Every structure is written in structure tokens, then in C-alpha cells.
C-alpha positions as MATLAB code, in Angstrom:
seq = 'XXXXXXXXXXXXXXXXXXXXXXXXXXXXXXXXXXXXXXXXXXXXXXXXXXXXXXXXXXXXXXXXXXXXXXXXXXXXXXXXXXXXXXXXXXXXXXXXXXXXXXXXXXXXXXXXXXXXXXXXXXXXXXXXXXXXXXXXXXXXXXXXXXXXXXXXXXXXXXXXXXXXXXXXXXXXXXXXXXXXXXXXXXXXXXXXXXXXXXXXXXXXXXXXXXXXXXXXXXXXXXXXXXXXXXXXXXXXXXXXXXXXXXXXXXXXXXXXXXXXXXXXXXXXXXXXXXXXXXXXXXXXXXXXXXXXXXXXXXXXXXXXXXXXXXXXXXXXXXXXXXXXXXXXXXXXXXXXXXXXXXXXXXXXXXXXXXXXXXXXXXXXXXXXXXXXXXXXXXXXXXXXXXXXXXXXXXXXXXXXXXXXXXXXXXXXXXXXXXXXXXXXXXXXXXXXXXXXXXXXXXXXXXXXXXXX';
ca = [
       0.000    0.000    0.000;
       1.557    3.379   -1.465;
       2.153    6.103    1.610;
      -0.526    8.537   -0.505;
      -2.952    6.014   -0.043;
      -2.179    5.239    3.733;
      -2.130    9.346    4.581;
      -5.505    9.350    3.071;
      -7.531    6.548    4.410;
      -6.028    7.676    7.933;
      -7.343   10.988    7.674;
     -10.653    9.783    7.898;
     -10.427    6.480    9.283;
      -8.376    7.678   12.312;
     -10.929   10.354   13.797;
     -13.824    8.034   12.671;
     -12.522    5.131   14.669;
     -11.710    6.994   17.438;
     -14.983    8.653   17.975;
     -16.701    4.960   17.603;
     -14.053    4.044   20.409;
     -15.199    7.010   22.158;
     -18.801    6.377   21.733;
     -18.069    2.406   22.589;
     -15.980    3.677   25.980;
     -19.730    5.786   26.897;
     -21.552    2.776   26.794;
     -19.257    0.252   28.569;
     -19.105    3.309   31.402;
     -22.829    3.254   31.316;
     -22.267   -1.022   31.480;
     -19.451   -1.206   34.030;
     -21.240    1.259   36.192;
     -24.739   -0.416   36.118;
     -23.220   -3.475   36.211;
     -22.411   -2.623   40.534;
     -25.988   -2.446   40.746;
     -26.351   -6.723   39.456;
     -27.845   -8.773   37.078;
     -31.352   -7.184   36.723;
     -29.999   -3.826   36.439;
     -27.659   -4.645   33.644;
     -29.516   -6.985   31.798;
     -32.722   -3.585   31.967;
     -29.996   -1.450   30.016;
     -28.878   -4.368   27.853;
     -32.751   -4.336   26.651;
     -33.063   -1.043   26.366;
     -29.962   -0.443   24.365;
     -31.367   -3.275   21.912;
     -34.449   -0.620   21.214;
     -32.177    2.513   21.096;
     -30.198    0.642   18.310;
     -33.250   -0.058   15.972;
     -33.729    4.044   16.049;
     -29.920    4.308   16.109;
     -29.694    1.930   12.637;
     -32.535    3.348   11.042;
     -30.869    6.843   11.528;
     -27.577    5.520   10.321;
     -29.284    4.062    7.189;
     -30.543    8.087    6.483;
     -27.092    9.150    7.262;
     -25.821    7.031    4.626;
     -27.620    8.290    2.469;
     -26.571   12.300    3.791;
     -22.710   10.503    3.441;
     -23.106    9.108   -0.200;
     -24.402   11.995   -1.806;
     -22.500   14.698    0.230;
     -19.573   12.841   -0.969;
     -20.291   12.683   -4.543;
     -21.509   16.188   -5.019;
     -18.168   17.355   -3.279;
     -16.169   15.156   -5.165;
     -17.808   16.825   -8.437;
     -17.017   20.134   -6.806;
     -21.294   21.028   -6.617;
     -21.423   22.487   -3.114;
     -24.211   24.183   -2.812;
     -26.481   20.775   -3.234;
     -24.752   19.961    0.065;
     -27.678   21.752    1.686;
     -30.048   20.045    0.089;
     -29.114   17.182    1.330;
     -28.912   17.760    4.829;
     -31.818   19.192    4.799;
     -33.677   15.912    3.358;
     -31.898   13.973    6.528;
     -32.971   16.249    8.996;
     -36.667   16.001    7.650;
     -36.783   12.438    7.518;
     -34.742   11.557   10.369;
     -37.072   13.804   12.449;
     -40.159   12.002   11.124;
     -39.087    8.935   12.152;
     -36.882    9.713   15.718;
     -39.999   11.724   17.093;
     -42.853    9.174   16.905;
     -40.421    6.619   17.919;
     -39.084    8.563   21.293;
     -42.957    9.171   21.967;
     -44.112    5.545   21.979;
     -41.034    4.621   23.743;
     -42.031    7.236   26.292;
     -45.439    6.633   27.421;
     -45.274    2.815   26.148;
     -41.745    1.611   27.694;
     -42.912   -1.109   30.214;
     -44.909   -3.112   27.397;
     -41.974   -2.697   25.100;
     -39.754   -4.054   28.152;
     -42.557   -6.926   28.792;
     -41.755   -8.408   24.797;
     -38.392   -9.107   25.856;
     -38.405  -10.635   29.223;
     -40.754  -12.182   31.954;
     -38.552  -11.031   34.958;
     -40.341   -8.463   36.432;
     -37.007   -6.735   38.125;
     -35.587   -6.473   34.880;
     -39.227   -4.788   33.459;
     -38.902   -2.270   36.490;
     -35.652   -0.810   35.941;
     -35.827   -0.685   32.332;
     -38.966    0.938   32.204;
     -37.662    4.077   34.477;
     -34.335    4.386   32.231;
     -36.281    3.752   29.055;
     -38.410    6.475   29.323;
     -35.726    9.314   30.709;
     -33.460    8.334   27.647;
     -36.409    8.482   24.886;
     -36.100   12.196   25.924;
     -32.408   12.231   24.533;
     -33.153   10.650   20.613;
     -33.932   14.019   19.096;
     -30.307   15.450   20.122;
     -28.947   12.059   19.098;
     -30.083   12.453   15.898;
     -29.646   15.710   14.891;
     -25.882   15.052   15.825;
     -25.704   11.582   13.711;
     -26.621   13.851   10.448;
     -24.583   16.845   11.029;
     -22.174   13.939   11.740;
     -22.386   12.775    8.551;
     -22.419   15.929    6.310;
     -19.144   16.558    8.250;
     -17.463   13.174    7.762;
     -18.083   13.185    3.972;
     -16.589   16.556    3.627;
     -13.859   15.521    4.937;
     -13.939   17.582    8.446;
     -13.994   14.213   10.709;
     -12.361   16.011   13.662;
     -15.263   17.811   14.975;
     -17.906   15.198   15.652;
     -14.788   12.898   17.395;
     -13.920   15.896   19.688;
     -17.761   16.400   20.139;
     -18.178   12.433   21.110;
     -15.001   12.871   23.271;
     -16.621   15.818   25.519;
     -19.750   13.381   25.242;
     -17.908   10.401   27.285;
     -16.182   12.502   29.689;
     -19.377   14.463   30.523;
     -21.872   11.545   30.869;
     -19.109    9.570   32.608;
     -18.528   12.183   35.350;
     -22.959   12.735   35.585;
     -23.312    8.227   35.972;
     -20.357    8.527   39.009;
     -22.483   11.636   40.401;
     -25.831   10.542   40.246;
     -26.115    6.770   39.836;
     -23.889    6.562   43.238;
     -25.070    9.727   44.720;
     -21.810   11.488   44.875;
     -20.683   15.632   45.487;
     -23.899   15.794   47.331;
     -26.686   14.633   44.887;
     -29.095   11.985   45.347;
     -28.601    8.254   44.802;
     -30.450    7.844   41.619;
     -29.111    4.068   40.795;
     -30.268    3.337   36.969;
     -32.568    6.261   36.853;
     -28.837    8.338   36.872;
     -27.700    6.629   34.682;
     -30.454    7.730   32.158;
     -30.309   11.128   32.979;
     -26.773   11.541   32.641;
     -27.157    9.865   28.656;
     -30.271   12.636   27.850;
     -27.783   15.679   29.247;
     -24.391   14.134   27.565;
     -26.064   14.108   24.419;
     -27.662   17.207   24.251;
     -24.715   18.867   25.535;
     -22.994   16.888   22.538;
     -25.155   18.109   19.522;
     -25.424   21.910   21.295;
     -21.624   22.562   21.234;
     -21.001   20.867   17.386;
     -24.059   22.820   16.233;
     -22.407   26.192   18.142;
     -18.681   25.210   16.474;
     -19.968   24.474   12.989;
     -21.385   27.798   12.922;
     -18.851   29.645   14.373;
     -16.091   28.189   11.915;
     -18.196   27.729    8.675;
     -17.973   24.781    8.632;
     -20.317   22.527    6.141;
     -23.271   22.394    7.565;
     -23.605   26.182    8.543;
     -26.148   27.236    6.264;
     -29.542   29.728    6.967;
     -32.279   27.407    8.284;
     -34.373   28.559    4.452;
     -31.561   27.159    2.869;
     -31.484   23.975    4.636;
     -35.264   23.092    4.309;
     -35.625   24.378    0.399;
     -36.255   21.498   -0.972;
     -34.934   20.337   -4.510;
     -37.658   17.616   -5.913;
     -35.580   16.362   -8.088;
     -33.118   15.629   -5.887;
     -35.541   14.019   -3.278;
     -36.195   11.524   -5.975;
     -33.240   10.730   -6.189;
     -31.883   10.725   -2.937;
     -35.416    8.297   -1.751;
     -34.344    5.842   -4.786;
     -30.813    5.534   -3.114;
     -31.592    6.142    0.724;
     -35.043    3.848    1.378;
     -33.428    0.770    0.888;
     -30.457    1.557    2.969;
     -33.253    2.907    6.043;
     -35.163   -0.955    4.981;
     -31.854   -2.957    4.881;
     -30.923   -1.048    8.664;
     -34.346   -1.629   10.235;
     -34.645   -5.174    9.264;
     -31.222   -5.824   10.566;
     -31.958   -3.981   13.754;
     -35.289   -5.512   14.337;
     -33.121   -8.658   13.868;
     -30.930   -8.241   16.241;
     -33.817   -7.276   18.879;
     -35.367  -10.582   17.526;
     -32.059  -12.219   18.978;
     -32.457  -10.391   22.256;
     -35.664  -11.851   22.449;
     -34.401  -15.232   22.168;
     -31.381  -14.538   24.918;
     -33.801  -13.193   27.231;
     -36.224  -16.094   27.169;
     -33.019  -18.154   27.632;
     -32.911  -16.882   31.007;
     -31.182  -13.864   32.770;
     -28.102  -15.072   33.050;
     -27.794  -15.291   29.031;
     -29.236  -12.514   28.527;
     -26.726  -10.378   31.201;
     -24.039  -12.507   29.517;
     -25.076  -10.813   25.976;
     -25.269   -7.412   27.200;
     -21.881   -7.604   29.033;
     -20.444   -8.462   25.779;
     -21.787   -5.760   24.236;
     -19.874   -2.894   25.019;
     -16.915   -4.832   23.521;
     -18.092   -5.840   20.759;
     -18.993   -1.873   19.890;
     -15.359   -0.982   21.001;
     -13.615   -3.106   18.982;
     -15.837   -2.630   15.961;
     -15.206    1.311   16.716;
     -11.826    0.857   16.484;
     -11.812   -0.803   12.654;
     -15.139    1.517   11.780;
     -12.868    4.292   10.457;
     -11.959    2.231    7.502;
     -15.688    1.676    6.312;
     -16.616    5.188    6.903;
     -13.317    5.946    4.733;
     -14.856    3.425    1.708;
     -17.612    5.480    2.308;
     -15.992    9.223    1.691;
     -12.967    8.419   -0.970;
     -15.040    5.669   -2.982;
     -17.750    8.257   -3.195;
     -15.156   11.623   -3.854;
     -13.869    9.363   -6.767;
     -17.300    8.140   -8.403;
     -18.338   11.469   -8.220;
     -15.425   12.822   -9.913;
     -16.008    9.868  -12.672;
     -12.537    8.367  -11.209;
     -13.547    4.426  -11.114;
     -10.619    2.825  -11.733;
      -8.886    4.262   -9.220;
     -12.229    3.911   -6.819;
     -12.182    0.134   -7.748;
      -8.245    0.194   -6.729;
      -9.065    1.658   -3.448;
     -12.011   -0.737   -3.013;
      -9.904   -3.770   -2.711;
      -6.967   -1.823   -0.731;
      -9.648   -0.844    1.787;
     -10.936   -4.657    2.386;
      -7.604   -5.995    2.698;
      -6.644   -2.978    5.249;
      -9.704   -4.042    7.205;
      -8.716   -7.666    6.920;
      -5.433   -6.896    8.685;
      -6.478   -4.655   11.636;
      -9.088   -6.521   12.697;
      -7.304  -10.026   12.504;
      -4.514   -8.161   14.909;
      -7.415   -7.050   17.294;
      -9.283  -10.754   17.204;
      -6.097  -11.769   19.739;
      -6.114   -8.810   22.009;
      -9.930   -9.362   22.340;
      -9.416  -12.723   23.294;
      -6.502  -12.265   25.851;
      -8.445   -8.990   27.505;
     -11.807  -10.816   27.492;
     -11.506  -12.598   31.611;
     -10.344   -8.865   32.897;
     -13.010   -7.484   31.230;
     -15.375   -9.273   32.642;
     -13.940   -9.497   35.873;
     -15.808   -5.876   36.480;
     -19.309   -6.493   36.459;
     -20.746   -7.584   40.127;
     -22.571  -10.760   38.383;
     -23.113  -14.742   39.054;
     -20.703  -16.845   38.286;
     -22.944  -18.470   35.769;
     -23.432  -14.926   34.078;
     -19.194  -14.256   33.835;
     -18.724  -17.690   32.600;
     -21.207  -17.147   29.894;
     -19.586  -13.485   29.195;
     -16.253  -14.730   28.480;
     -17.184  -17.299   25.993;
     -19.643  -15.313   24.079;
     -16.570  -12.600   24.095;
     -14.669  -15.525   22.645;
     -16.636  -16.382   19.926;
     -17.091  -12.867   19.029;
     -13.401  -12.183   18.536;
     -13.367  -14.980   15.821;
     -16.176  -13.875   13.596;
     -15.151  -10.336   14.409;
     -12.506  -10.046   11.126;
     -16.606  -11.415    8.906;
     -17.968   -8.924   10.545;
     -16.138   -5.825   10.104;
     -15.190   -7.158    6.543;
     -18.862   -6.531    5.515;
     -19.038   -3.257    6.971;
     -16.165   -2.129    4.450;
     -17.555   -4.002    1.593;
     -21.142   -3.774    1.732;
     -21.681   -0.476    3.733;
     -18.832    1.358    2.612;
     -18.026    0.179   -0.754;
     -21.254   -1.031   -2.329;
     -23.326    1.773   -0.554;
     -20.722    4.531   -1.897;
     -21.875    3.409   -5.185;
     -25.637    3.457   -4.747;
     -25.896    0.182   -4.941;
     -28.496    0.022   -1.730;
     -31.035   -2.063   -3.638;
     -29.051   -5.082   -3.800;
     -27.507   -4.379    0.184;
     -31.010   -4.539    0.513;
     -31.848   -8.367   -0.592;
     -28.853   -9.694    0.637;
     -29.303   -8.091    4.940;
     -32.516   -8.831    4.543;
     -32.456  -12.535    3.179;
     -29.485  -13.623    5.164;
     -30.668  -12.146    8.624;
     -34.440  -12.778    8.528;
     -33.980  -16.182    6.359;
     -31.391  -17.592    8.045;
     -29.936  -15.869   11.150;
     -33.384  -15.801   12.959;
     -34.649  -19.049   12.359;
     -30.975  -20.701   13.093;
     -31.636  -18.609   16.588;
     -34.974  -19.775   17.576;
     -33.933  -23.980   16.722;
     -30.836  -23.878   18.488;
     -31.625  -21.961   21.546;
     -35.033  -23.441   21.931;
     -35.271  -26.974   19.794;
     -32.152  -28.066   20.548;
     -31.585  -26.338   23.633;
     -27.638  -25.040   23.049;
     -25.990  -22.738   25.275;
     -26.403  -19.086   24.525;
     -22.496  -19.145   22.733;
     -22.926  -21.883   20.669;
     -26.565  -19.770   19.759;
     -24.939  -16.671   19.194;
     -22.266  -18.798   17.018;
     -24.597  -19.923   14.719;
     -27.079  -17.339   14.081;
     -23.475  -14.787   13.235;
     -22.746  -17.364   10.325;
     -24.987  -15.389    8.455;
     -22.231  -12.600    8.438;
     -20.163  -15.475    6.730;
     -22.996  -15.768    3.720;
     -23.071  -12.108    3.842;
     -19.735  -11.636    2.900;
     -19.719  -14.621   -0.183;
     -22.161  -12.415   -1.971;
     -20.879   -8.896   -0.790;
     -17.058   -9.712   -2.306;
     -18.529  -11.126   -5.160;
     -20.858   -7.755   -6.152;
     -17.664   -5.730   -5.607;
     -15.874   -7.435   -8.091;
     -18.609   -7.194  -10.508;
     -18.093   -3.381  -10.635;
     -22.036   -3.474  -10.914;
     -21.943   -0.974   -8.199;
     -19.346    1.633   -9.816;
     -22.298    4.229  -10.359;
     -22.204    7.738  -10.675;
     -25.279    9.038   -9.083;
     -24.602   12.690   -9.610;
     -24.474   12.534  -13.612;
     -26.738   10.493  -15.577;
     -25.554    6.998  -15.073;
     -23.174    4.980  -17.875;
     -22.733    1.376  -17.162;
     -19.663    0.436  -17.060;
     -19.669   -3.030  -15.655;
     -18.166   -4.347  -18.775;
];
């Protein structure tokens, strides 16, 4: 890999991966802390954070879209449609974070109910469910500024922004979920309120700083909401099938937390302990996909695709190395890890060899990030992302995790084994699209095919 090529990818993929570290660290602070309050407590947030990430993926699957076109159209030098486009993700982002943070509001104990029977667990999940549907507005305003930011190539700002984030809602947990300088014991209701004033802390100050420098993204609020039709065609025709392919994934993986809880609590505190890891380490290697995102695009848009094709392939084998390197560490850090959380000895057992079989599949999973999500996405090819999430998690990940947890009555990391070898199948038919070069698109000029 030429130095040129190295000094770009790690322009982006550095600040990327270190806010998704960042934003990782927040929630295994939020994890580690909870976790001194026991099993029910955690395994409340673990259920909760399944919900948040269905609104969380949905938004990312708008924000892709934000990324792909903000990319092309500055690759083909056409600024001023950056506007436009931010605009259309702050419309439909709101129309979908705002009814979803007011069911979760007033309906958080029967969304609580659908994933376990433990009434403990319902409780506490309820109370910190309904504080932190407060804080999705913030969260989302900040993912699409985010992303207007990242695909302009000003990365920096939203991983200083996440970094002020962690330290704030870190220092508000210690205060008020352990009742320290004075304030109340709050336990998991602290916890909650800590996330809601982190975040909007967090989207108040990037807001403030993209103004005050300029930055992309600092536009009059007539030119952000003056709609181009044309251009809302186009940009539904790419984005709706990246918003499909991210709900259906994420209702997936609640699916599976519907399965672990029903397992028992121990699973499913197992599962959430190894969640905060899992987001670490894929933060660390998401800097490269965001970076297939941002250069991939820059070049289709500047109607550069051999040299977008080159840096496809450079980007997957990148990804291949770094996360084969990290697979180890995981491994070797998993027992201290776990060693934190105050939970049964069935529960750590559990949370070690889930942790285990996570750090083998982890090098699948981050691989399909770059290719599918990065690569293929850069190109608008979101139709065919579409079929292939879709098919492999609904027609094969889900039913593998229903007949092995409750058929054959396997342990929760031999279920969580199986139902990830759809991120195997995944891959097969994400490598072989890329080297189709059906997804090589322009979507800012009319489109040539050039698949040969």
C-alpha cells in the first residue's frame, strides 16, 4: 500500500474510529457502572440499548444516504447541493426519531414486557427507558450533522464532540447513579439522565462550532429546508433501501435479544456484558468503512472508477489486517473485562465465551461493513444491500436462533455462534458484487454502465 494512499484513508479512518471508540468507551461506562448495581440492572440497560439501536440503525441508514451523496456532489465540486441534502436527513430523520421517542415514552414497560418475563428487569428498564427516549432528538440531529461533516472531509469535529460526550456523561453516571458531590442516589434512573444531558450537551456545542467556523453544515435554516424535488427523488431511490436494509437488521438483532432473554437472565446479562466490547472493537476498525464510504464516493463522483475500484480492494484488505490483529487482544483482555461487572458466576462464565466467539467472527464482521456499507453503498448500490441483509438475517440468522436456543436447547455461545454465520454468507455475496463493478455508479451525472 503506497504512503498517498495510507495518509488518506487515515485521515478519515483515524478520527472516525476513534470517535466509535469514544462512543463504545460511553456505553461500557454506562455497562461497568450499572453493572455494581447486578444482574437485573444490567440486563434492563442491555434491553433497552437493543431498542435505542433499531432508532440508532434506522438513523444511520438516512445518514448514509446524507454521506453518499455529500460525498459525490463534493467530489464533483457542486457544493451548494450539500444543503439540500442535509436538509432531506434532517426532515426524515425527524419524522421517524420523534414518533419513535414518543411511543417509547409513554409505552416503555410493554416494550420491556416483549423481551423478558422477569419483572425486576421490566422495572428498571422501564424508568431508564423512558428518561433516555427524551435524549433521541439530540442524538439524531448530531448523527446527520455527523455525517455531512465526515463526507466533507472535516472528521475532527464530531470525534472531539463524542469525546466531551464520554467525559461528561461519565462524570454525571459517578455523580448521580452513586449519589456522589452531594446529589441523590439515583441508581439506573442516573444513569439515564446523565445519557439525555451528555447528548444534548454533545449536539449543542457541534451545532455552536460548525457555525462559528463555517464549517459545512452552517447554512440559513431557508436554505437547509428548500427542498430540490428532483433531488428528493433521487436521494429516496438511493436512501429507502439503505433505512429498509438497517431496520430489518436492527429488528433482527432485537429478535435475537428476544431469544437470549427467554433463555434466562443469566444469558441474557451474559449478551449485554459483551456488548460494550463488541462496539469498542468494531469502533476501532469503523474508520476504515466510513473511509470506503468518503474516498469511494469523492472518486465516483469525480467519474474516477478505476482508481475507486483500486481503493475498493486496498480498503478490504486494510480491514482484513487490523481486525485479525485485534481478534487476539480481544481474546486475551476478554476474563479482565469481565472481571468488572458484580454478576453470578454463571453470568461471567457465559460473558467470556460469548466474548470468545465474538473475537473470531469479528474479522466477517467488520469485513462486511467495508464491503457492503462502505463500498457497495458509496456506489448506490443500496437495492441489492437490501436483498442480501434482509435474506441472510431474517432467512437464516433468525430461524438458526430460535432452533438452536429453543429446539435443541444449546448454550447461549454456541446460539450466538450460529445465528453470526450469516455474516459469513453475507460476505460470499458482498465480495462477489464488488468485483462485478455493478456498483461503480455515478449518481450525480446520468448513469453509464460500465460493468463491462
Amino acid at each position: 500500500m503506497d504512503k498517498t494512499f495510507l495518509k488518506t484513508v487515515l485521515a478519515i479512518a483515524i478520527p472516525v474510529s476513534l470517535q466509535g471508540v469514544i462512543m463504545a468507551s460511553l456505553n461500557m461506562t454506562d455497562q461497568v457502572m450499572i453493572g455494581q448495581l447486578g444482574d437485573a440492572s444490567i440486563s434492563a440497560v442491555g434491553i433497552s440499548n437493543k431498542l435505542f439501536r433499531i432508532l440508532l440503525f434506522v438513523l444511520t441508514g438516512i445518514a448514509s444516504g446524507v454521506s453518499i451523496y455529500v460525498a459525490q456532489y463534493w467530489g464533483s465540486k457542486d457544493r451548494s447541493r450539500v444543503r439540500h441534502v442535509l436538509g432531506l436527513g434532517l426532515v426524515i430523520g425527524g419524522a421517524i426519531c420523534l414518533p419513535f421517542a414518543i411511543m417509547t415514552f409513554f409505552f416503555n414497560e410493554h416494550i420491556m414486557s416483549l423481551f423478558t418475563k422477569d419483572m425486576a428487569i421490566i422495572e428498571a428498564g422501564s424508568i431508564y427507558l423512558q428518561i433516555v427516549s427524551l435524549s433521541y432528538i439530540p442524538m439524531m440531529l448530531t448523527v446527520i450533522y455527523s455525517a455531512v461533516l465526515r463526507s466533507t472531509r472535516h472528521a475532527q469535529l464530531p470525534m472531539i464532540m463524542s469525546g466531551v460526550s464520554v467525559g461528561l456523561n461519565v462524570l454525571l453516571n459517578y455523580m448521580l447513579i452513586f449519589g456522589n458531590f452531594g446529589l441523590p442516589e439515583l441508581g439506573i434512573e442516573g444513569a439515564a439522565v446523565g445519557t439525555f444531558i451528555a447528548r444534548t450537551i454533545e449536539f449543542a456545542m457541534m451545532l455552536a462550532i460548525i457555525y462559528a467556523r463555517r464549517l459545512p453544515g452552517a447554512y440559513s435554516f431557508f436554505d437547509v429546508f428548500q427542498i430540490d424535488k428532483t433531488l428528493m427523488k433521487k436521494f429516496a431511490i438511493t436512501t429507502y433501501p439503505i433505512v429498509l436494509t438497517e431496520f430489518f437488521w436492527a429488528t433482527g438483532e432485537a429478535t435475537y435479544g428476544v431469544v437470549y432473554g427467554r433463555m434466562g437472565t443469566s444469558e441474557i446479562t451474559a449478551m449485554a456484558v459483551s456488548e460494550p466490547i463488541q462496539l469498542l472493537s468494531i469502533g476501532l476498525a469503523s474508520g476504515i468503512a466510513s473511509a470506503a464510504t468518503v474516498l469511494v464516493g469523492n472518486l465516483l463522483g469525480g467519474n474516477q472508477n478505476d482508481e475507486a475500484f483500486l481503493y475498493a480492494k486496498r480498503l478490504f484488505k486494510m480491514g482484513l489486517i487490523v481486525t485479525i490483529s485485534l481478534s487476539g487482544l480481544i481474546i486475551l483482555c476478554a476474563s479482565v473485562y469481565v472481571s468488572l461487572y458484580q454478576i453470578s458466576p454463571e453470568a461471567h462464565d457465559l460473558s467470556i465465551a460469548v466474548i470468545i466467539v465474538f473475537a473470531l467472527l469479528f474479522w466477517v464482521k467488520v469485513s462486511n461493513m467495508i464491503v457492503a456499507h462502505g463500498v457497495l453503498a458509496s456506489g448506490g448500490d443500496t437495492k441489492y444491500l437490501f436483498v442480501i441483509d434482509t435474506t441472510t438475517t431474517w432467512g437464516f440468522g433468525v430461524p438458526v436462533a430460535f432452533i438452536s436456543a429453543f429446539v435443541f436447547g444449546l448454550p447461549v455461545y454456541w446460539v450466538y455462534f450460529l445465528l453470526t454465520l450469516e455474516e459469513v454468507i453475507r460476505l460470499g455475496l458482498g465480495l462477489r458484487r464488488l468485483y462485478s463493478k455493478k456498483w461503480i455508479r455515478n449518481l450525480v451525472e446520468p448513469q453509464k454502465d460500465i460493468s463491462g
